[in-house]
């Protein structure tokens, strides 16, 4: 990319410069074209082998893709930002993200490290008491912001790749660094898994910055309490008609959607454990004197186990179909994301905790962290487990300026070099 500052990945402070660059150019799920190009270019400049494009994805499992028009706009934006045309062509259609592959100097295990790339869809606060504003790296896109720390995760992955590459003679086995697109909304994990990116992986390490854990130096070696979740878009088809002349010929999609909403919230809870349901939007629009022919709902279910989430998902789809039928309409559902609820492998988390004790700067180690949300890493953890491997998600403590997914979110950047050092030590020791 010609229009961006040079970053020397071999310098330890490059991780902060990279984080700020990614923060400045946030891209949401499946449109991480500029971000992926930057990652691929920096890896390629060091001669690190990298896979990207359709080869690392499974089209039927790319949940929640943007519309073709949104995709074209994102590609154009990346082109304007100076991204390489051939790279962009290879990714067009949402095939974002990439996998760096480092073969060590000795035979051994296959370890995967997963980082994510996407931003959230909200506008960043322009208050000038905030570091991103003061230092001039706040989001350049209204309505889009790295408000979860994935800008930091991408930077950690890059700097880690550079360090591991330099020390590849010391590595036993293969290291794959997975730069995952579309984590928010649980859209990207299944696609990478089904394309075989995790095949043969014996150890999987994921990590997240903060999630409320503070300060820098406190690290959780494992995670539990992930909620399984399904994201569903619903389109209710009715029939438009003149509301005065012949309302009986209409089929009111808005009424069906409204009935669905109140009954979704009334789904009987299960005694098996915690469950959630939320309807985030209901869109139906017609003239005042027109029977609304179409309505859209977006909702999500969650559960403390896969079974509980499945119970909520099945009940939700039944309610939607029945509410549509009640008004003579039909409902079409699209699964936009799905994540499981598996926690860290206890033996691996214990081993990670032991190794972290040697890492300078790590002064408090928690055996496990209660996540209380959903994370796409679980889809990858389940695959690695199903093939006999082990997986854990680490949490690197860091003070945050405001909660995750809020407009004033920011985190203590000194967590970045510490996370690189920790993951580096883990790869070399495991
Ligand atoms: Zn996140």
Coordinates of C-alpha atoms in Angstrom, one line a residue, residues 30-31 33 59 64-76 92-94 334:
X30 CA -16.7 -9.5 5.8
X31 CA -15.5 -6.1 4.6
X33 CA -10.4 -5.7 2.8
X59 CA -19.2 -20.2 1.1
X64 CA -24.2 -12.7 7.7
X65 CA -22.5 -11.5 4.5
X66 CA -23.2 -7.9 3.5
X67 CA -25.3 -7.1 0.4
X68 CA -23.5 -7.1 -3.0
X69 CA -23.7 -3.3 -3.0
X70 CA -22.1 -3.0 0.4
X71 CA -19.4 -5.4 -0.7
X72 CA -18.7 -3.4 -3.8
X73 CA -18.5 -0.2 -1.8
X74 CA -16.1 -1.8 0.7
X75 CA -13.9 -3.0 -2.1
X76 CA -13.9 0.4 -3.7
X92 CA -13.8 -9.9 -3.6
X93 CA -17.1 -11.3 -2.4
X94 CA -16.2 -11.2 1.3
X334 CA -31.7 -16.8 7.5

